[in-house]
Amino acid sequence: MPGKLKKMIGLVILVYAICGVSCVGVINTIQGEDKLESTR
Amino acid sequence: MSELRRGGAKKVGAGQTRLLPRSRAFLLFLLPMPMLLLACVNAFSSAVSALGYAVGFAASMIAATLVRKGLDIEYEANRRKIVRRSSSIPYKLLGAAVLGAGIFAGARFGAEIAFINSVLLGLGAAIGSVMVYGTDPSRSAPDMPAIGVTSEEVLEILNEADEKILAIEAARSRIHNVELKDRLSKIIIGVREITDIVEDDPRDLRRARKFLKVYLEGAQRVTEGYADTHSYGDTGELDSNFRSVLTTIETVIGEQKQKLLENNLTELDVQIEVLQLQLEKEGV
């Protein structure tokens, strides 16, 4: 695999993994607040 | 000034230099930032989640620092023609492992993602880090001809010489006399030629060691001293003394270069003679 392609794929995986956690966290936090609102 | 720059520069052709691209792993510091925010937001609603994000963020920052350290070591190893024995700690791999663990903690306990998916995300982050930033350079001892000094010693002397050159450059920029500035530029170029000769063939270090250690330090001290004091007022005598010192330094540099080049020629002469004798004796 050429070095640049390997780097690009690695970058996509890295960004997906780190940002994925943050995105799910943001969604969870919003949903949690919505649930709290509806309970009230 | 640009032609005098050395730090991080690599020779690519006759007289040409370019700066090596230096990756500083900014992405690893930047991407986990939302986790810090999420840790703060969740601190009031879910302590476990907040802790998970905090651990994930802290581990990611530690990982980024480790990867950066690994990149710095690799950069330093690649900068010179002589290969340095690399660090015994695999910083980049360690950083990737810590990042993987941090992302797992953030995913599993912070974002409450299923265990297997969290493991996959952690693995993805670790593998991605290795793919982007690479692995650590080889730890084996570099090849070095038997010259009585190790590559570490050669690199240490060359790095010290570089520091002295940079100090002379800094002092030069504080001097306003154009003639003296030009002479100092030529001196710096001459010294760099000598360090390049030593870098190309470390066997020359034996002959250039005194110059690089003692004379260069003297030149640095004198130049800095002149740069510090010449602006205080009437410096007629100081100027003439400094000029005579510069002349001496120029002469020493010229002699040193000549000595190194002559030695290379002598070595070549000896090699030719040996080959000639061998051919005459053994024939084809």
mmCIF file of C-alpha atoms in Angstrom:
data_model
loop_
_atom_site.group_PDB
_atom_site.id
_atom_site.type_symbol
_atom_site.label_atom_id
_atom_site.label_comp_id
_atom_site.label_asym_id
_atom_site.label_seq_id
_atom_site.Cartn_x
_atom_site.Cartn_y
_atom_site.Cartn_z
ATOM 1 C CA MET A 1 0.000 0.000 0.000
ATOM 2 C CA PRO A 2 1.493 3.376 -0.911
ATOM 3 C CA GLY A 3 2.467 5.512 2.081
ATOM 4 C CA LYS A 4 0.070 8.325 1.285
ATOM 5 C CA LEU A 5 -2.960 6.046 0.848
ATOM 6 C CA LYS A 6 -2.113 4.248 4.091
ATOM 7 C CA LYS A 7 -1.892 7.597 5.848
ATOM 8 C CA MET A 8 -5.236 8.742 4.405
ATOM 9 C CA ILE A 9 -7.003 5.533 5.447
ATOM 10 C CA GLY A 10 -5.413 5.780 8.894
ATOM 11 C CA LEU A 11 -6.564 9.378 9.176
ATOM 12 C CA VAL A 12 -10.155 8.444 8.281
ATOM 13 C CA ILE A 13 -10.157 5.615 10.863
ATOM 14 C CA LEU A 14 -8.600 7.870 13.509
ATOM 15 C CA VAL A 15 -11.048 10.737 12.925
ATOM 16 C CA TYR A 16 -14.001 8.292 12.780
ATOM 17 C CA ALA A 17 -13.001 6.641 16.083
ATOM 18 C CA ILE A 18 -12.316 9.809 18.054
ATOM 19 C CA CYS A 19 -15.114 11.931 16.603
ATOM 20 C CA GLY A 20 -17.525 8.972 16.722
ATOM 21 C CA VAL A 21 -17.256 8.814 20.489
ATOM 22 C CA SER A 22 -17.829 12.562 20.775
ATOM 23 C CA CYS A 23 -20.797 12.517 18.361
ATOM 24 C CA VAL A 24 -22.516 9.643 20.192
ATOM 25 C CA GLY A 25 -21.811 11.486 23.446
ATOM 26 C CA VAL A 26 -23.427 14.684 22.140
ATOM 27 C CA ILE A 27 -26.494 12.745 20.878
ATOM 28 C CA ASN A 28 -26.781 10.900 24.200
ATOM 29 C CA THR A 29 -26.518 14.145 26.128
ATOM 30 C CA ILE A 30 -29.235 15.820 24.016
ATOM 31 C CA GLN A 31 -31.503 12.771 24.267
ATOM 32 C CA GLY A 32 -30.917 12.624 28.015
ATOM 33 C CA GLU A 33 -31.970 16.234 28.385
ATOM 34 C CA ASP A 34 -35.047 15.633 26.190
ATOM 35 C CA LYS A 35 -36.015 12.679 28.388
ATOM 36 C CA LEU A 36 -35.585 14.802 31.469
ATOM 37 C CA GLU A 37 -37.782 17.502 29.924
ATOM 38 C CA SER A 38 -40.567 15.025 29.003
ATOM 39 C CA THR A 39 -40.452 13.475 32.496
ATOM 40 C CA ARG A 40 -40.959 16.902 33.974
ATOM 41 C CA MET B 1 19.659 35.043 6.456
ATOM 42 C CA SER B 2 17.713 32.153 4.966
ATOM 43 C CA GLU B 3 20.775 30.587 3.362
ATOM 44 C CA LEU B 4 22.414 30.492 6.771
ATOM 45 C CA ARG B 5 19.622 28.556 8.390
ATOM 46 C CA ARG B 6 20.498 25.102 9.566
ATOM 47 C CA GLY B 7 18.068 23.960 12.266
ATOM 48 C CA GLY B 8 15.843 21.323 10.704
ATOM 49 C CA ALA B 9 17.299 21.895 7.259
ATOM 50 C CA LYS B 10 18.358 19.083 4.989
ATOM 51 C CA LYS B 11 20.691 19.367 2.031
ATOM 52 C CA VAL B 12 18.951 18.352 -1.148
ATOM 53 C CA GLY B 13 21.358 19.520 -3.797
ATOM 54 C CA ALA B 14 24.337 21.745 -4.410
ATOM 55 C CA GLY B 15 23.845 24.645 -2.073
ATOM 56 C CA GLN B 16 20.116 24.037 -1.759
ATOM 57 C CA THR B 17 18.435 23.354 1.522
ATOM 58 C CA ARG B 18 14.833 22.689 2.394
ATOM 59 C CA LEU B 19 13.069 22.309 5.680
ATOM 60 C CA LEU B 20 11.909 18.805 6.470
ATOM 61 C CA PRO B 21 8.170 18.607 7.079
ATOM 62 C CA ARG B 22 7.741 18.181 10.804
ATOM 63 C CA SER B 23 4.559 16.514 11.980
ATOM 64 C CA ARG B 24 3.640 17.641 15.472
ATOM 65 C CA ALA B 25 0.516 15.480 15.953
ATOM 66 C CA PHE B 26 -1.787 18.504 16.346
ATOM 67 C CA LEU B 27 -4.747 16.369 15.294
ATOM 68 C CA LEU B 28 -4.351 14.124 18.336
ATOM 69 C CA PHE B 29 -4.543 17.176 20.579
ATOM 70 C CA LEU B 30 -7.466 18.710 18.686
ATOM 71 C CA LEU B 31 -9.848 15.800 18.012
ATOM 72 C CA PRO B 32 -10.499 14.743 21.644
ATOM 73 C CA MET B 33 -11.441 18.319 22.718
ATOM 74 C CA PRO B 34 -15.230 17.651 22.574
ATOM 75 C CA MET B 35 -14.701 14.922 25.182
ATOM 76 C CA LEU B 36 -13.587 17.573 27.675
ATOM 77 C CA LEU B 37 -16.738 19.569 26.942
ATOM 78 C CA LEU B 38 -18.900 16.462 27.307
ATOM 79 C CA ALA B 39 -17.217 15.629 30.620
ATOM 80 C CA CYS B 40 -18.134 19.108 31.898
ATOM 81 C CA VAL B 41 -21.742 18.948 30.606
ATOM 82 C CA ASN B 42 -22.338 15.436 31.978
ATOM 83 C CA ALA B 43 -20.756 16.253 35.346
ATOM 84 C CA PHE B 44 -24.185 17.501 36.553
ATOM 85 C CA SER B 45 -26.289 14.633 35.181
ATOM 86 C CA SER B 46 -24.174 11.450 35.115
ATOM 87 C CA ALA B 47 -20.986 11.137 37.133
ATOM 88 C CA VAL B 48 -19.935 7.841 35.503
ATOM 89 C CA SER B 49 -20.348 9.278 32.022
ATOM 90 C CA ALA B 50 -18.446 12.435 32.969
ATOM 91 C CA LEU B 51 -15.658 10.338 34.462
ATOM 92 C CA GLY B 52 -15.543 8.170 31.333
ATOM 93 C CA TYR B 53 -15.136 11.236 29.116
ATOM 94 C CA ALA B 54 -12.588 12.780 31.485
ATOM 95 C CA VAL B 55 -10.496 9.586 31.471
ATOM 96 C CA GLY B 56 -10.831 9.374 27.677
ATOM 97 C CA PHE B 57 -9.743 12.987 27.263
ATOM 98 C CA ALA B 58 -6.810 12.691 29.673
ATOM 99 C CA ALA B 59 -5.598 9.465 28.049
ATOM 100 C CA SER B 60 -5.879 11.057 24.593
ATOM 101 C CA MET B 61 -3.769 14.025 25.704
ATOM 102 C CA ILE B 62 -1.132 11.704 27.200
ATOM 103 C CA ALA B 63 -1.198 9.679 23.967
ATOM 104 C CA ALA B 64 -0.770 12.828 21.863
ATOM 105 C CA THR B 65 2.217 13.889 23.977
ATOM 106 C CA LEU B 66 3.805 10.444 23.621
ATOM 107 C CA VAL B 67 3.273 10.387 19.848
ATOM 108 C CA ARG B 68 4.719 13.882 19.572
ATOM 109 C CA LYS B 69 7.791 12.796 21.536
ATOM 110 C CA GLY B 70 8.159 9.794 19.216
ATOM 111 C CA LEU B 71 7.885 12.057 16.167
ATOM 112 C CA ASP B 72 10.516 14.413 17.595
ATOM 113 C CA ILE B 73 12.931 11.510 18.121
ATOM 114 C CA GLU B 74 12.290 10.227 14.594
ATOM 115 C CA TYR B 75 12.755 13.717 13.133
ATOM 116 C CA GLU B 76 16.041 14.141 14.967
ATOM 117 C CA ALA B 77 17.190 10.714 13.745
ATOM 118 C CA ASN B 78 16.339 11.573 10.119
ATOM 119 C CA ARG B 79 17.788 15.078 10.134
ATOM 120 C CA ARG B 80 21.393 13.980 9.912
ATOM 121 C CA LYS B 81 23.182 11.722 7.487
ATOM 122 C CA ILE B 82 24.497 9.813 10.488
ATOM 123 C CA VAL B 83 21.881 7.579 12.092
ATOM 124 C CA ARG B 84 21.440 7.858 15.819
ATOM 125 C CA ARG B 85 20.597 4.871 17.957
ATOM 126 C CA SER B 86 16.907 5.415 18.603
ATOM 127 C CA SER B 87 15.251 5.643 21.978
ATOM 128 C CA SER B 88 14.626 2.359 23.761
ATOM 129 C CA ILE B 89 11.053 3.449 24.553
ATOM 130 C CA PRO B 90 8.634 3.000 21.604
ATOM 131 C CA TYR B 91 6.836 6.312 22.183
ATOM 132 C CA LYS B 92 4.580 6.159 19.128
ATOM 133 C CA LEU B 93 3.370 2.625 19.803
ATOM 134 C CA LEU B 94 2.881 3.461 23.472
ATOM 135 C CA GLY B 95 0.920 6.564 22.447
ATOM 136 C CA ALA B 96 -1.282 4.499 20.102
ATOM 137 C CA ALA B 97 -2.010 2.002 22.905
ATOM 138 C CA VAL B 98 -2.866 4.763 25.400
ATOM 139 C CA LEU B 99 -5.067 6.459 22.788
ATOM 140 C CA GLY B 100 -6.888 3.175 22.141
ATOM 141 C CA ALA B 101 -7.473 2.709 25.867
ATOM 142 C CA GLY B 102 -8.671 6.293 26.230
ATOM 143 C CA ILE B 103 -11.098 6.051 23.332
ATOM 144 C CA PHE B 104 -12.393 2.748 24.735
ATOM 145 C CA ALA B 105 -12.967 4.400 28.140
ATOM 146 C CA GLY B 106 -14.693 7.388 26.537
ATOM 147 C CA ALA B 107 -16.887 5.170 24.352
ATOM 148 C CA ARG B 108 -17.772 2.539 26.943
ATOM 149 C CA PHE B 109 -18.269 4.659 30.063
ATOM 150 C CA GLY B 110 -18.759 8.131 28.601
ATOM 151 C CA ALA B 111 -20.957 7.579 25.553
ATOM 152 C CA GLU B 112 -22.237 4.222 26.907
ATOM 153 C CA ILE B 113 -21.597 2.457 23.602
ATOM 154 C CA ALA B 114 -21.855 -1.373 23.611
ATOM 155 C CA PHE B 115 -18.688 -3.154 24.819
ATOM 156 C CA ILE B 116 -17.741 -4.728 21.493
ATOM 157 C CA ASN B 117 -18.272 -1.452 19.591
ATOM 158 C CA SER B 118 -16.192 0.402 22.179
ATOM 159 C CA VAL B 119 -13.385 -2.126 21.735
ATOM 160 C CA LEU B 120 -13.601 -1.649 17.959
ATOM 161 C CA LEU B 121 -13.449 2.140 18.323
ATOM 162 C CA GLY B 122 -10.444 1.867 20.650
ATOM 163 C CA LEU B 123 -8.695 -0.506 18.271
ATOM 164 C CA GLY B 124 -9.559 1.774 15.346
ATOM 165 C CA ALA B 125 -8.025 4.778 17.106
ATOM 166 C CA ALA B 126 -4.842 2.821 17.940
ATOM 167 C CA ILE B 127 -4.495 1.375 14.428
ATOM 168 C CA GLY B 128 -5.311 4.740 12.853
ATOM 169 C CA SER B 129 -2.630 6.421 14.964
ATOM 170 C CA VAL B 130 -0.035 3.840 13.874
ATOM 171 C CA MET B 131 -1.085 4.216 10.225
ATOM 172 C CA VAL B 132 -0.895 8.024 10.301
ATOM 173 C CA TYR B 133 2.177 8.552 12.488
ATOM 174 C CA GLY B 134 3.992 5.289 11.763
ATOM 175 C CA THR B 135 6.018 3.096 14.074
ATOM 176 C CA ASP B 136 9.159 3.977 15.988
ATOM 177 C CA PRO B 137 12.512 3.844 14.171
ATOM 178 C CA SER B 138 14.693 0.776 14.578
ATOM 179 C CA ARG B 139 16.460 0.477 17.900
ATOM 180 C CA SER B 140 19.450 -1.443 16.564
ATOM 181 C CA ALA B 141 22.863 0.221 16.697
ATOM 182 C CA PRO B 142 23.619 2.087 13.470
ATOM 183 C CA ASP B 143 26.468 1.005 11.238
ATOM 184 C CA MET B 144 29.530 3.087 11.817
ATOM 185 C CA PRO B 145 32.998 2.556 10.434
ATOM 186 C CA ALA B 146 35.655 1.762 13.031
ATOM 187 C CA ILE B 147 36.896 5.268 13.704
ATOM 188 C CA GLY B 148 37.274 5.234 17.448
ATOM 189 C CA VAL B 149 34.133 7.284 18.093
ATOM 190 C CA THR B 150 30.487 6.307 18.238
ATOM 191 C CA SER B 151 27.766 7.899 16.119
ATOM 192 C CA GLU B 152 26.385 9.414 19.337
ATOM 193 C CA GLU B 153 29.663 11.257 19.935
ATOM 194 C CA VAL B 154 29.797 12.511 16.347
ATOM 195 C CA LEU B 155 26.198 13.718 16.548
ATOM 196 C CA GLU B 156 26.809 15.351 19.904
ATOM 197 C CA ILE B 157 29.777 17.313 18.577
ATOM 198 C CA LEU B 158 27.850 18.278 15.414
ATOM 199 C CA ASN B 159 24.832 19.380 17.456
ATOM 200 C CA GLU B 160 27.057 21.418 19.762
ATOM 201 C CA ALA B 161 28.668 23.002 16.702
ATOM 202 C CA ASP B 162 25.194 23.801 15.342
ATOM 203 C CA GLU B 163 24.260 25.493 18.605
ATOM 204 C CA LYS B 164 27.430 27.574 18.492
ATOM 205 C CA ILE B 165 26.736 28.535 14.872
ATOM 206 C CA LEU B 166 23.210 29.613 15.828
ATOM 207 C CA ALA B 167 24.625 31.672 18.714
ATOM 208 C CA ILE B 168 27.084 33.358 16.328
ATOM 209 C CA GLU B 169 24.187 34.023 13.934
ATOM 210 C CA ALA B 170 22.134 35.548 16.739
ATOM 211 C CA ALA B 171 25.059 37.762 17.770
ATOM 212 C CA ARG B 172 25.620 38.694 14.115
ATOM 213 C CA SER B 173 22.058 39.974 13.830
ATOM 214 C CA ARG B 174 22.778 42.406 16.698
ATOM 215 C CA ILE B 175 25.799 43.902 14.923
ATOM 216 C CA HIS B 176 25.033 46.842 12.639
ATOM 217 C CA ASN B 177 28.338 47.122 10.775
ATOM 218 C CA VAL B 178 27.685 45.720 7.269
ATOM 219 C CA GLU B 179 31.312 44.730 6.647
ATOM 220 C CA LEU B 180 31.543 42.759 9.892
ATOM 221 C CA LYS B 181 28.156 41.138 9.219
ATOM 222 C CA ASP B 182 29.342 39.978 5.792
ATOM 223 C CA ARG B 183 32.549 38.572 7.235
ATOM 224 C CA LEU B 184 30.613 36.726 9.921
ATOM 225 C CA SER B 185 28.276 35.302 7.247
ATOM 226 C CA LYS B 186 31.273 33.944 5.368
ATOM 227 C CA ILE B 187 32.660 32.501 8.603
ATOM 228 C CA ILE B 188 29.337 30.771 9.337
ATOM 229 C CA ILE B 189 29.219 29.331 5.816
ATOM 230 C CA GLY B 190 32.822 28.124 6.217
ATOM 231 C CA VAL B 191 32.053 26.438 9.540
ATOM 232 C CA ARG B 192 29.008 24.749 8.012
ATOM 233 C CA GLU B 193 31.142 23.446 5.179
ATOM 234 C CA ILE B 194 33.437 21.899 7.782
ATOM 235 C CA THR B 195 30.529 20.313 9.701
ATOM 236 C CA ASP B 196 29.179 19.001 6.365
ATOM 237 C CA ILE B 197 32.564 17.419 5.580
ATOM 238 C CA VAL B 198 32.581 15.758 9.023
ATOM 239 C CA GLU B 199 28.968 14.630 8.595
ATOM 240 C CA ASP B 200 29.794 13.118 5.197
ATOM 241 C CA ASP B 201 32.825 11.287 6.550
ATOM 242 C CA PRO B 202 32.932 11.057 10.379
ATOM 243 C CA ARG B 203 36.542 9.846 10.186
ATOM 244 C CA ASP B 204 37.423 13.521 9.680
ATOM 245 C CA LEU B 205 36.191 14.226 13.195
ATOM 246 C CA ARG B 206 39.632 13.396 14.616
ATOM 247 C CA ARG B 207 41.101 16.286 12.667
ATOM 248 C CA ALA B 208 38.203 18.713 13.132
ATOM 249 C CA ARG B 209 37.380 17.993 16.781
ATOM 250 C CA LYS B 210 39.616 20.730 18.218
ATOM 251 C CA PHE B 211 38.251 23.248 15.731
ATOM 252 C CA LEU B 212 34.612 22.361 16.388
ATOM 253 C CA LYS B 213 35.004 22.232 20.161
ATOM 254 C CA VAL B 214 37.587 24.856 21.096
ATOM 255 C CA TYR B 215 37.992 27.381 18.302
ATOM 256 C CA LEU B 216 34.303 27.591 17.479
ATOM 257 C CA GLU B 217 33.452 28.219 21.110
ATOM 258 C CA GLY B 218 36.076 30.963 21.213
ATOM 259 C CA ALA B 219 34.614 32.504 18.054
ATOM 260 C CA GLN B 220 31.150 32.366 19.598
ATOM 261 C CA ARG B 221 32.298 34.050 22.835
ATOM 262 C CA VAL B 222 34.182 36.795 21.016
ATOM 263 C CA THR B 223 31.286 37.513 18.634
ATOM 264 C CA GLU B 224 28.744 37.601 21.450
ATOM 265 C CA GLY B 225 31.022 39.801 23.536
ATOM 266 C CA TYR B 226 31.474 42.220 20.640
ATOM 267 C CA ALA B 227 27.740 42.273 19.891
ATOM 268 C CA ASP B 228 27.031 43.041 23.555
ATOM 269 C CA THR B 229 29.553 45.852 23.963
ATOM 270 C CA HIS B 230 29.964 47.550 20.585
ATOM 271 C CA SER B 231 26.827 49.651 21.009
ATOM 272 C CA TYR B 232 28.089 51.338 24.203
ATOM 273 C CA GLY B 233 29.955 54.117 22.467
ATOM 274 C CA ASP B 234 33.398 54.750 20.994
ATOM 275 C CA THR B 235 34.590 51.342 19.864
ATOM 276 C CA GLY B 236 37.436 52.172 17.489
ATOM 277 C CA GLU B 237 39.975 49.947 19.203
ATOM 278 C CA LEU B 238 37.392 47.228 19.856
ATOM 279 C CA ASP B 239 36.440 47.247 16.159
ATOM 280 C CA SER B 240 40.028 46.845 15.022
ATOM 281 C CA ASN B 241 40.634 44.072 17.570
ATOM 282 C CA PHE B 242 37.494 42.304 16.458
ATOM 283 C CA ARG B 243 38.544 42.647 12.814
ATOM 284 C CA SER B 244 41.894 41.052 13.559
ATOM 285 C CA VAL B 245 40.162 38.206 15.433
ATOM 286 C CA LEU B 246 37.866 37.679 12.447
ATOM 287 C CA THR B 247 40.891 37.513 10.161
ATOM 288 C CA THR B 248 42.402 34.843 12.419
ATOM 289 C CA ILE B 249 39.157 32.872 12.443
ATOM 290 C CA GLU B 250 38.919 33.097 8.633
ATOM 291 C CA THR B 251 42.498 31.836 8.332
ATOM 292 C CA VAL B 252 41.859 28.956 10.749
ATOM 293 C CA ILE B 253 38.689 27.957 8.861
ATOM 294 C CA GLY B 254 40.556 28.025 5.553
ATOM 295 C CA GLU B 255 43.396 25.919 6.993
ATOM 296 C CA GLN B 256 40.962 23.477 8.584
ATOM 297 C CA LYS B 257 39.078 22.994 5.314
ATOM 298 C CA GLN B 258 42.334 22.571 3.439
ATOM 299 C CA LYS B 259 43.501 19.992 5.995
ATOM 300 C CA LEU B 260 40.288 17.974 5.677
ATOM 301 C CA LEU B 261 40.285 18.068 1.884
ATOM 302 C CA GLU B 262 43.999 17.247 1.665
ATOM 303 C CA ASN B 263 43.468 14.295 3.934
ATOM 304 C CA ASN B 264 40.713 12.997 1.669
ATOM 305 C CA LEU B 265 43.058 13.354 -1.297
ATOM 306 C CA THR B 266 45.828 11.526 0.581
ATOM 307 C CA GLU B 267 43.425 8.715 1.412
ATOM 308 C CA LEU B 268 42.413 8.516 -2.239
ATOM 309 C CA ASP B 269 46.092 8.480 -3.257
ATOM 310 C CA VAL B 270 46.775 5.623 -0.861
ATOM 311 C CA GLN B 271 43.753 3.695 -2.141
ATOM 312 C CA ILE B 272 44.874 4.164 -5.748
ATOM 313 C CA GLU B 273 48.403 3.063 -4.867
ATOM 314 C CA VAL B 274 47.138 -0.039 -3.064
ATOM 315 C CA LEU B 275 44.903 -0.924 -5.995
ATOM 316 C CA GLN B 276 47.753 -0.399 -8.442
ATOM 317 C CA LEU B 277 50.051 -2.655 -6.400
ATOM 318 C CA GLN B 278 47.351 -5.278 -6.124
ATOM 319 C CA LEU B 279 46.712 -5.236 -9.873
ATOM 320 C CA GLU B 280 50.414 -5.436 -10.658
ATOM 321 C CA LYS B 281 50.901 -8.362 -8.283
ATOM 322 C CA GLU B 282 47.815 -10.375 -9.015
ATOM 323 C CA GLY B 283 47.032 -9.361 -12.559
ATOM 324 C CA VAL B 284 43.699 -10.206 -14.139
#
